[in-house]
Short mmCIF file of C-alpha atoms and ligand atoms in Angstrom, two decimals:
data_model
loop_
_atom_site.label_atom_id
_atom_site.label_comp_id
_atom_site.label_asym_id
_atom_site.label_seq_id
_atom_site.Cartn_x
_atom_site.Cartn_y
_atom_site.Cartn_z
CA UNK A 1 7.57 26.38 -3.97
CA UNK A 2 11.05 27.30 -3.48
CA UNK A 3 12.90 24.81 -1.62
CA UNK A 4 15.09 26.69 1.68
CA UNK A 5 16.94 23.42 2.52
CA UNK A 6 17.64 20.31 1.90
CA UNK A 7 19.20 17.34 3.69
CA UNK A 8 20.69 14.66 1.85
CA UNK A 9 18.60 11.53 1.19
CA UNK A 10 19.54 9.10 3.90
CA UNK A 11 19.58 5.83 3.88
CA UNK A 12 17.17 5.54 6.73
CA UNK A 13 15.21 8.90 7.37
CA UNK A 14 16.48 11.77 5.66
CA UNK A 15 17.09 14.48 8.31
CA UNK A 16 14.15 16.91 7.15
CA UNK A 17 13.89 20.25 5.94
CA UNK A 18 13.32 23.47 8.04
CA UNK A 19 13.74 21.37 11.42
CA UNK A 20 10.91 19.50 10.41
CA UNK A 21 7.17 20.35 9.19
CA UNK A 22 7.84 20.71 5.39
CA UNK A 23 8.00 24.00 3.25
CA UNK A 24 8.09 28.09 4.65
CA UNK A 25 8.86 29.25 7.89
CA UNK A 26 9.56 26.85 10.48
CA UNK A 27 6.24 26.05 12.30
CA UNK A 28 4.21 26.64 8.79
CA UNK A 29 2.02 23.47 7.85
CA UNK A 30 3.11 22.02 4.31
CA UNK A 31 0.40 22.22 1.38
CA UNK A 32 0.69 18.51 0.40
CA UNK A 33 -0.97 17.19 -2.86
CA UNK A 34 -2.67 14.06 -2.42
CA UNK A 35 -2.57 11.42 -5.79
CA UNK A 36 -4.61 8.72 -5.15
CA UNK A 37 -7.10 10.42 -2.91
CA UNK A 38 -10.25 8.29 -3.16
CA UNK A 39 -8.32 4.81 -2.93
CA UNK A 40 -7.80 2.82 0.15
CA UNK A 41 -4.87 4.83 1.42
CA UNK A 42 -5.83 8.30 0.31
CA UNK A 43 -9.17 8.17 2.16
CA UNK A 44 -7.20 6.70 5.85
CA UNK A 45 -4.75 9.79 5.29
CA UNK A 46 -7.81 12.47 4.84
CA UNK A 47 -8.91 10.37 8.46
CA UNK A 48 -6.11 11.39 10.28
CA UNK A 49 -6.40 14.48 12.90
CA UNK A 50 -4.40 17.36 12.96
CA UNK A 51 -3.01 16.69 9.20
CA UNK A 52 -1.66 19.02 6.57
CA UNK A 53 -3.04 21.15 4.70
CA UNK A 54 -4.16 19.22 1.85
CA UNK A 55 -4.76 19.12 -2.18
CA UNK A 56 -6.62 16.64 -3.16
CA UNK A 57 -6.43 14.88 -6.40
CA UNK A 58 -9.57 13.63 -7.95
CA UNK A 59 -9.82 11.03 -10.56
CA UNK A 60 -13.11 9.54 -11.08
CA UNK A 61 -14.34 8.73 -7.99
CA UNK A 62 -15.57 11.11 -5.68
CA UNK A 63 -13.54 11.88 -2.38
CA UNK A 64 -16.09 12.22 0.68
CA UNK A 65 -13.33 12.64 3.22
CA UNK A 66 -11.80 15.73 1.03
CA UNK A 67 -14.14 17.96 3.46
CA UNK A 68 -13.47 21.56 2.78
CA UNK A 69 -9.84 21.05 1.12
CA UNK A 70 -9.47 21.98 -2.16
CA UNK A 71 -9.51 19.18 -4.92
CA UNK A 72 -8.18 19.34 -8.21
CA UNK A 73 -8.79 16.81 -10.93
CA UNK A 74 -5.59 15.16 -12.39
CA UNK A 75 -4.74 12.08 -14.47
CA UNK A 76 -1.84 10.75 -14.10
CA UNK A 77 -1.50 9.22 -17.67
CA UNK A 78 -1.77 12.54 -19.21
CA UNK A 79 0.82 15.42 -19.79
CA UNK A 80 0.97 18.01 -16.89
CA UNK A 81 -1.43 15.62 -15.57
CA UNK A 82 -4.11 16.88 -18.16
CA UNK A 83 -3.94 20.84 -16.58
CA UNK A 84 -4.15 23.35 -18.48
CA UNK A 85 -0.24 25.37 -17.89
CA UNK A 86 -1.33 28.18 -16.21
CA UNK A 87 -3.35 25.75 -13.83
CA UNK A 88 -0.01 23.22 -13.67
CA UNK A 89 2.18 25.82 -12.89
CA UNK A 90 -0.19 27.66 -10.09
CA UNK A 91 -0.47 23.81 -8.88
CA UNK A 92 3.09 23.61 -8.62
CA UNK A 93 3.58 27.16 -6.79
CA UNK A 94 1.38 26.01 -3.94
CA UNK A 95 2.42 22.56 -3.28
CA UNK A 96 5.68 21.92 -1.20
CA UNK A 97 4.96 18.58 -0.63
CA UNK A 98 3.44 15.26 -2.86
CA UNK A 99 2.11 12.21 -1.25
CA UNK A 100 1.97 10.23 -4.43
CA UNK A 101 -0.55 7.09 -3.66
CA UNK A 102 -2.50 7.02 -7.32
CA UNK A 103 -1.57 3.62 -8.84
CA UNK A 104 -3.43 1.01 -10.60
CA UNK A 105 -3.30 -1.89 -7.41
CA UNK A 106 -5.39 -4.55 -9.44
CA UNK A 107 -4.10 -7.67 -10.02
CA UNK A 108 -3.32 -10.00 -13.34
CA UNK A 109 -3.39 -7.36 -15.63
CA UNK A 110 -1.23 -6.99 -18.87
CA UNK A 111 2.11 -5.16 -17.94
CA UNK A 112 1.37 -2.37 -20.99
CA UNK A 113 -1.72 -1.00 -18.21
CA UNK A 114 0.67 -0.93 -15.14
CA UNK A 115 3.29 1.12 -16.87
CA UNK A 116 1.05 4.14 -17.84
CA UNK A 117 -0.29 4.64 -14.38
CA UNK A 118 1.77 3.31 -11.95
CA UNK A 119 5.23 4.08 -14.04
CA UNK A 120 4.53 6.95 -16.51
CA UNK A 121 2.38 8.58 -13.87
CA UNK A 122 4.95 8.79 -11.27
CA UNK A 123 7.39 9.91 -14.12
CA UNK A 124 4.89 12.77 -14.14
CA UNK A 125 4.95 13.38 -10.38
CA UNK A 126 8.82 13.52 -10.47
CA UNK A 127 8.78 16.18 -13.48
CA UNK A 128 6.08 18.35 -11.35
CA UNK A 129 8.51 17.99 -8.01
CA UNK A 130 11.45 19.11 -9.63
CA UNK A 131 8.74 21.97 -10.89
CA UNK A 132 7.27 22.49 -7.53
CA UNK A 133 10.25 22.46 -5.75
CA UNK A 134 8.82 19.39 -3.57
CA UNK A 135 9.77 16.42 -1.69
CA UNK A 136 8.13 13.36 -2.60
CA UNK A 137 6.35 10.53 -0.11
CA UNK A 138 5.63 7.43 -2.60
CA UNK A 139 3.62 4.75 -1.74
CA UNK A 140 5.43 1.82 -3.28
CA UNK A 141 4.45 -2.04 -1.92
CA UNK A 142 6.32 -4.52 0.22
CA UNK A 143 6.13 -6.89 -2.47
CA UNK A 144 9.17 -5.60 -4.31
CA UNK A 145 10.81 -7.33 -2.23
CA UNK A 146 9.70 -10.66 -4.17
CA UNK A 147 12.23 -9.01 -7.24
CA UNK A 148 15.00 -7.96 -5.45
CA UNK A 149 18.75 -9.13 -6.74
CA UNK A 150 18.76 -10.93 -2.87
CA UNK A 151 15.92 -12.63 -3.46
CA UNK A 152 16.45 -16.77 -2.19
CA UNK A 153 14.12 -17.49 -5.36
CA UNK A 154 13.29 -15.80 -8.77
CA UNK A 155 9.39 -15.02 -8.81
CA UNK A 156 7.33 -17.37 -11.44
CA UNK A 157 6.81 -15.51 -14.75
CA UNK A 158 2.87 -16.22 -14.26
CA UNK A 159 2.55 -14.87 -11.19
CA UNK A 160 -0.72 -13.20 -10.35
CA UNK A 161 1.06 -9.77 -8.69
CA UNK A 162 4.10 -10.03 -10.84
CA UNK A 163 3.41 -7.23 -13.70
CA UNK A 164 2.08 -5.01 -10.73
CA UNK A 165 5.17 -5.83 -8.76
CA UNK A 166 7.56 -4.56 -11.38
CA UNK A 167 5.57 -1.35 -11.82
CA UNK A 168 5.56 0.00 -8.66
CA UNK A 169 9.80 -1.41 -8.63
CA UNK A 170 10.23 0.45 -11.85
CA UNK A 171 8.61 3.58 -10.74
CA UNK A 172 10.85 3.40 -7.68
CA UNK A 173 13.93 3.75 -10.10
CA UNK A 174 12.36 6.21 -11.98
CA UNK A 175 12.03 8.44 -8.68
CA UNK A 176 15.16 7.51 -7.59
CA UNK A 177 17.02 8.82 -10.72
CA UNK A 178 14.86 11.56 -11.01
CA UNK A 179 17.27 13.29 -8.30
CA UNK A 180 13.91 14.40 -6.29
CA UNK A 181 14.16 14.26 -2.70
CA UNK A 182 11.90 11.27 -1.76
CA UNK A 183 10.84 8.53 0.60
CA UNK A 184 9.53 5.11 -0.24
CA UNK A 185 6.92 3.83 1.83
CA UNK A 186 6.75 0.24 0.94
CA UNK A 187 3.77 -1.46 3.00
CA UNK A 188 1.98 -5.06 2.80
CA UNK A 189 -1.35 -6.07 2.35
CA UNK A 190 -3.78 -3.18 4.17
CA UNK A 191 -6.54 -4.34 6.75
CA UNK A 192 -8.64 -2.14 7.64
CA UNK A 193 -8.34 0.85 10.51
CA UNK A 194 -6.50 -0.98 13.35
CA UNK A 195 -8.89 -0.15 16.04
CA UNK A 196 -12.76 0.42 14.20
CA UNK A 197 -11.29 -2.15 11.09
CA UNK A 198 -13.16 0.23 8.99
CA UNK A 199 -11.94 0.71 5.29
CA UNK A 200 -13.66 2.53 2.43
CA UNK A 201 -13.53 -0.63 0.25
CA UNK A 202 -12.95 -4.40 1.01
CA UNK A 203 -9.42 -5.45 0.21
CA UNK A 204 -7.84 -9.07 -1.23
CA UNK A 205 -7.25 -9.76 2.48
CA UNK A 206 -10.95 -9.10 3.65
CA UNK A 207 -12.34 -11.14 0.71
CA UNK A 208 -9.98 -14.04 0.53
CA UNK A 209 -10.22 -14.30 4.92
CA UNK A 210 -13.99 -14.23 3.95
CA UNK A 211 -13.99 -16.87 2.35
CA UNK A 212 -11.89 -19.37 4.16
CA UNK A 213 -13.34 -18.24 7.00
CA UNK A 214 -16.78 -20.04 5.50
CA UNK A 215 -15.15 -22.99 5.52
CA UNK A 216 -15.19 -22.77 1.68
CA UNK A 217 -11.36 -23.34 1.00
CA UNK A 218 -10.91 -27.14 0.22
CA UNK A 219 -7.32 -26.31 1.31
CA UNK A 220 -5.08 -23.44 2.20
CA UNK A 221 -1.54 -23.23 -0.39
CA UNK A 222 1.25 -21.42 1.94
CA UNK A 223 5.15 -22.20 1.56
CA UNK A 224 6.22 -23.52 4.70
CA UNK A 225 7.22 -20.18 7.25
CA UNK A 226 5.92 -18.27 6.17
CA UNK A 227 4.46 -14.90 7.62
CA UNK A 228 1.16 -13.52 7.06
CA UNK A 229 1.74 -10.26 7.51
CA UNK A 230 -1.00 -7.03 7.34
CA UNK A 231 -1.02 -3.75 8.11
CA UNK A 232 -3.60 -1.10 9.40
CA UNK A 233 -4.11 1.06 6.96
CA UNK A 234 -3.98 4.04 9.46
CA UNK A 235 -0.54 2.67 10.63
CA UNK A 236 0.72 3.44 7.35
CA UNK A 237 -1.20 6.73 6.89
CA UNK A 238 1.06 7.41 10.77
CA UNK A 239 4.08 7.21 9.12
CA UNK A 240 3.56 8.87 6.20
CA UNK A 241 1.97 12.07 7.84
CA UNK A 242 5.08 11.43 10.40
CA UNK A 243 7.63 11.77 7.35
CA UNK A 244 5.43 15.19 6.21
CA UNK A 245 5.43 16.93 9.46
CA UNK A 246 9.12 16.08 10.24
CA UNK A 247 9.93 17.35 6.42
CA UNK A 248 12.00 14.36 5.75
CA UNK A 249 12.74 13.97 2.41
CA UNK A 250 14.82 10.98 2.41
CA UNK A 251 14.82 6.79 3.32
CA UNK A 252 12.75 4.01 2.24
CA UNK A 253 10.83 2.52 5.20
CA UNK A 254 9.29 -1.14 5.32
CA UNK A 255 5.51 -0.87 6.56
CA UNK A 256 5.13 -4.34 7.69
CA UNK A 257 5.75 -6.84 10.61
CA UNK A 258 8.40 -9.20 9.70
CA UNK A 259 9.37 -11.56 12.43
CA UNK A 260 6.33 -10.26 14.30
CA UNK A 261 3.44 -11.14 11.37
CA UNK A 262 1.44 -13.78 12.14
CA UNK A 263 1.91 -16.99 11.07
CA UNK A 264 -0.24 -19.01 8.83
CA UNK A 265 -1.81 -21.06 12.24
CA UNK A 266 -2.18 -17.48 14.12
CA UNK A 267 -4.06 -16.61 11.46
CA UNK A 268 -6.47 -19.17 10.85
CA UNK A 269 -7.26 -19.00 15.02
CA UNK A 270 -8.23 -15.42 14.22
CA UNK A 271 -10.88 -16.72 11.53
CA UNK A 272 -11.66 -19.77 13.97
CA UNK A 273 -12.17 -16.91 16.80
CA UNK A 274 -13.71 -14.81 14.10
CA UNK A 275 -16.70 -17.24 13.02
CA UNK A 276 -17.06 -18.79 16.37
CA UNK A 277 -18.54 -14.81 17.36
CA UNK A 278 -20.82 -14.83 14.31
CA UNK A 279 -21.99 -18.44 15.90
CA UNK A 280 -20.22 -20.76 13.20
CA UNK A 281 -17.83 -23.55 14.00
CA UNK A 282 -15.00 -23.22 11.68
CA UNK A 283 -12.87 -26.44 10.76
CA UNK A 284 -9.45 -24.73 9.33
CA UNK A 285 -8.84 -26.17 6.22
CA UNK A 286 -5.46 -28.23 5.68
CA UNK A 287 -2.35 -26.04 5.03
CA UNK A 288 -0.56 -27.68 2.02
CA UNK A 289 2.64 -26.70 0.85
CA UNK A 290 2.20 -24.73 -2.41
CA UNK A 291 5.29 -26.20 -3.33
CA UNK A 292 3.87 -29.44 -3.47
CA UNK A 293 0.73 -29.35 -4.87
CA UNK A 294 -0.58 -31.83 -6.91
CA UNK A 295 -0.24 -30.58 -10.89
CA UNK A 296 -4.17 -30.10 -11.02
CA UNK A 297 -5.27 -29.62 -7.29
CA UNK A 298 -6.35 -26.31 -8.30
CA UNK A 299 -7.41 -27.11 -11.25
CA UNK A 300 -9.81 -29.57 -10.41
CA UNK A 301 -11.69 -26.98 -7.91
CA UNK A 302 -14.41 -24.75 -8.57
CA UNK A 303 -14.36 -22.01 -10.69
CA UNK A 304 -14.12 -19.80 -7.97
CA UNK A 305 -12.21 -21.79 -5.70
CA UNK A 306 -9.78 -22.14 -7.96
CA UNK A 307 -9.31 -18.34 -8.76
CA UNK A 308 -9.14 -18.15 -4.95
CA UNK A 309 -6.90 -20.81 -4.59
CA UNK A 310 -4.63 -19.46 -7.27
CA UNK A 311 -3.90 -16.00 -5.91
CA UNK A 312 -3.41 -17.45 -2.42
CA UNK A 313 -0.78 -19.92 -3.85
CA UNK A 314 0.28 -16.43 -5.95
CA UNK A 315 0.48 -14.23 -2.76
CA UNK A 316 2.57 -16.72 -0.85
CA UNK A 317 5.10 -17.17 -3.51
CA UNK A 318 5.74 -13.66 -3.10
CA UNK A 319 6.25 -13.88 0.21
CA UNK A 320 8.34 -16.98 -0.04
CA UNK A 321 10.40 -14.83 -2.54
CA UNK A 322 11.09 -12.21 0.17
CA UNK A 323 12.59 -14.48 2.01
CA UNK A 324 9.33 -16.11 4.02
CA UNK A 325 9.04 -12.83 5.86
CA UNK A 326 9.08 -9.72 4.57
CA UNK A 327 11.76 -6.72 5.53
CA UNK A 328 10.51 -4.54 8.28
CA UNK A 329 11.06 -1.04 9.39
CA UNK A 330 8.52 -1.19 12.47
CA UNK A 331 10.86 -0.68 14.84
CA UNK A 332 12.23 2.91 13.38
CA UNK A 333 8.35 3.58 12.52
CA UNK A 334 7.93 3.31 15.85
CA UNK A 335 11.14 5.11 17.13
CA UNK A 336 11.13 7.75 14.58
CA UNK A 337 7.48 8.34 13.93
CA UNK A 338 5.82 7.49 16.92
CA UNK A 339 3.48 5.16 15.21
CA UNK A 340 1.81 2.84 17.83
CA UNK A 341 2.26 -0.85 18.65
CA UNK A 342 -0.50 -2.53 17.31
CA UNK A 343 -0.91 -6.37 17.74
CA UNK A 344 -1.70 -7.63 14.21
CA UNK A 345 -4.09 -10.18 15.14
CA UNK A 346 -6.49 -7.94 17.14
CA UNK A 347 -6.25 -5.86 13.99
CA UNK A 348 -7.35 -8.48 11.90
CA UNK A 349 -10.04 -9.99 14.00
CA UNK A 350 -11.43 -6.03 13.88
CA UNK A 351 -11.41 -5.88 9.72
CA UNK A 352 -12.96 -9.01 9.66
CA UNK A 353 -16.01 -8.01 12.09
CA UNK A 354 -16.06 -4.99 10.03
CA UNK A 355 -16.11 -6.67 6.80
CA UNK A 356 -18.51 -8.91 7.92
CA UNK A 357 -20.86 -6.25 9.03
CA UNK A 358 -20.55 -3.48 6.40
CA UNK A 359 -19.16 -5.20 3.21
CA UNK A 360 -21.28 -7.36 2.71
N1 NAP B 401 -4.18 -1.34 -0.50
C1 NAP B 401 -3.13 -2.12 -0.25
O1 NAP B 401 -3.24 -3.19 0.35
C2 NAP B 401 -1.75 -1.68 -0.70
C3 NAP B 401 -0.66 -2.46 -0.27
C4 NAP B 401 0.61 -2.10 -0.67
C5 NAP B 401 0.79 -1.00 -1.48
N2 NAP B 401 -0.27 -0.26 -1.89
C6 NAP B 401 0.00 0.91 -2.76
O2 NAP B 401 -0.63 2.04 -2.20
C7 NAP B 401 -1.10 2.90 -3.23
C8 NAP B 401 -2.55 3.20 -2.93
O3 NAP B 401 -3.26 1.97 -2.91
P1 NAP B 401 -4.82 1.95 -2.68
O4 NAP B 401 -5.13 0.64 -2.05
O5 NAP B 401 -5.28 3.21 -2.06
O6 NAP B 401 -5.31 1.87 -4.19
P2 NAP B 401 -6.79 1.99 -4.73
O7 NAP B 401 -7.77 1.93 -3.63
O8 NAP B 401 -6.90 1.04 -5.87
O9 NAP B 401 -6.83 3.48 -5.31
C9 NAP B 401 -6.08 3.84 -6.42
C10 NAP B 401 -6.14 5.34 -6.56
O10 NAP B 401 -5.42 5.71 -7.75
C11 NAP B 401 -6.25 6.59 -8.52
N3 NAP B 401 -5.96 6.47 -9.93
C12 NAP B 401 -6.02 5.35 -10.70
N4 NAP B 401 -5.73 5.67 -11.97
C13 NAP B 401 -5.45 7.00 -12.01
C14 NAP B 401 -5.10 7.91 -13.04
N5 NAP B 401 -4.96 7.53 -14.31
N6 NAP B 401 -4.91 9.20 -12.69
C15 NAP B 401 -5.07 9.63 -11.42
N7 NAP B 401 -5.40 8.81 -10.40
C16 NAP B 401 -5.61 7.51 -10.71
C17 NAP B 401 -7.66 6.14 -8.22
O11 NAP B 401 -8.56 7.18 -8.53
P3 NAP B 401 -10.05 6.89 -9.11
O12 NAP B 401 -10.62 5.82 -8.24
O13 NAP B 401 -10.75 8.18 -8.97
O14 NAP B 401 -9.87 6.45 -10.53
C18 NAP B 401 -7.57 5.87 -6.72
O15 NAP B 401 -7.70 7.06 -6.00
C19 NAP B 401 -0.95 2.15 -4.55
O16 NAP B 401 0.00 2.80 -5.34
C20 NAP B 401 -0.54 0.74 -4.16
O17 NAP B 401 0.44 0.25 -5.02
C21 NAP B 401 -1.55 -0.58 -1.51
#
């Protein structure tokens, strides 16, 4: 769709097109296209009341919160995202807007499988913006942080997240010198809905809490200060229907806590708090500095323990990277997108009952 103005790109919040609310004549809702639709954050964005109207991208997994929006099936390793160019280019006349959430999120995989998805395939969704005439929302991750120049330490070359890391960093550049008006929503580790915790799958955070809070974890690995921080999934599906409806198309916004995350003690009285209501006594396992672990502490554990153990000791090296706590926006999420305060904890305790009594 054409494009009738255009702020700059900002470096905080780009002013927004048409006095806000996207694409047409001022009041009109945006026609967003949703990548990603059937993951974790596609499915909390379909949630939300009162949203745009939406296209929804299929994959291979059905989309039951699509309702009566129309879904098109795209992949984003393929040309034209495997359409047809009389379908691309009727895609492209209806869309004004792309909230671009399709990645592969797995971790430990070879950094060949990151790059055709999560790179290539946003390549794609730049080419079909500058096409469409669209603005861009990107769901990036909070751990790019861990890579940054500023960063206080490089990021081991084994690191669990590290291959995913770089993807999602690398498809960042390849928006940003794509000359596409874009924001870059970079959020942490998603819990589950901050009031109901539900999500439509369990996530690293519900399984790994799941664990330790079974008393399984011989010990907990966390670098000393730092933050546990995790975010509702619908506080990040706030901010990025905030971003449509204003018709921003500029800034890069951090969707976590910083200084207000819990720490690693706040967060093992949630799973105390959290097995003590399910009528278990939980002893918190020691917290020893991943720094100093013995050479074959995790080594010596369990098979699964010591995967466990490993991506813990992983996830907190990120973190440690970013400085011990990770770069917020909150504040101007708040301010600029009126996205509620929610205390993290109650959050947490809330995916974990949910969890616990849905996923098994
Ligand atoms: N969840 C988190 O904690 C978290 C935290 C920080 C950042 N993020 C970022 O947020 C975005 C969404 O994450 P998520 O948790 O919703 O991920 P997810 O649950 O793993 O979902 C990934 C989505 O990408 C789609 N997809 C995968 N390969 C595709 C392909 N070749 N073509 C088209 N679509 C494809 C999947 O579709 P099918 O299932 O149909 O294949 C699915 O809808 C990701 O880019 C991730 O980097 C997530």
């Amino acid at each position: 769709m054409s494009r009738t103005m255009s702020s700059g790109n900002g470096g905080n919040g780009g002013a927004g097109r048409n006095g806000g609310r996207g694409e047409g004549a001022p009041g009109a809702r945006p026609t967003v296209l949703l990548t990603g639709a059937s993951g974790v954050v596609g499915r909390s964005l379909l949630r939300e009341q009162d949203g745009p109207r939406f296209v929804v991208a299929t994959h291979s997994t059905p989309v039951p919160e699509a309702g009566d929006a129309r879904s098109v099936r795209l992949d984003m390793t393929a040309e034209r995202f495997g359409l047809e160019e009389d379908a691309y280019a009727a895609l492209a006349a209806e869309v004004d807007v792309v909230i671009h959430s399709a990645g592969l999120t797995e971790w430990g995989l070879p950094a060949g499988d990151y790059r055709r998805i999560n790179v290539e395939g946003t390549r794609r969704v730049a080419e079909f913006a500058e096409r469409a005439d669209a603005t861009v929302h990107f769901i990036s991750t909070a751990f790019v942080a861990a890579l940054a120049d500023t960063a206080p330490v490089p990021l081991g070359p084994d690191n669990v997240c590290r291959n995913y890391i770089s993807s999602k960093r690398e498809a960042e550049h390849v928006l940003r010198d794509s000359g596409v008006p874009h924001t870059v929503f970079r959020p942490t580790n998603l819990i589950g809905d901050s009031t109901t915790g539900w999500t439509s799958q369990g996530q690293i955070v519900q399984l790994m809490s799941d664990w330790l809070g079974r008393g399984r974890a011989p010990f907990l690995p966390a670098h000393p200060g730092i933050r546990m921080d995790f975010v509702s999934q619908d506080l990040l599906s706030r901010a990025v229907l905030g971003a449509v409806e204003r018709g921003d198309d500029g800034g890069e916004f951090w969707v976590t806590y910083g200084p207000e995350a819990m720490d690693v003690e706040d967060c093992l009285r949630v799973l105390v708090k959290h097995a003590a209501g399910r009528g278990r006594t939980l002893t918190p396992p020691p917290v020893v500095n991943a720094d100093e672990l013995a050479a074959d502490a995790i080594a010596n554990a369990s098979p699964r323990a010591r995967s466990y153990l490993s991506v813990l000791r992983d996830v907190s090296e990120v973190t440690r990277c970013s400085g011990g706590v990770l770069p917020t926006s909150m504040p101007e999420l708040r301010e600029r997108y009126g996205v509620p305060r929610i205390d993290d904890t109650a959050a947490y305790l809330a995916s974990l009952e949910y969890a616990a009594d849905h996923l098994g």
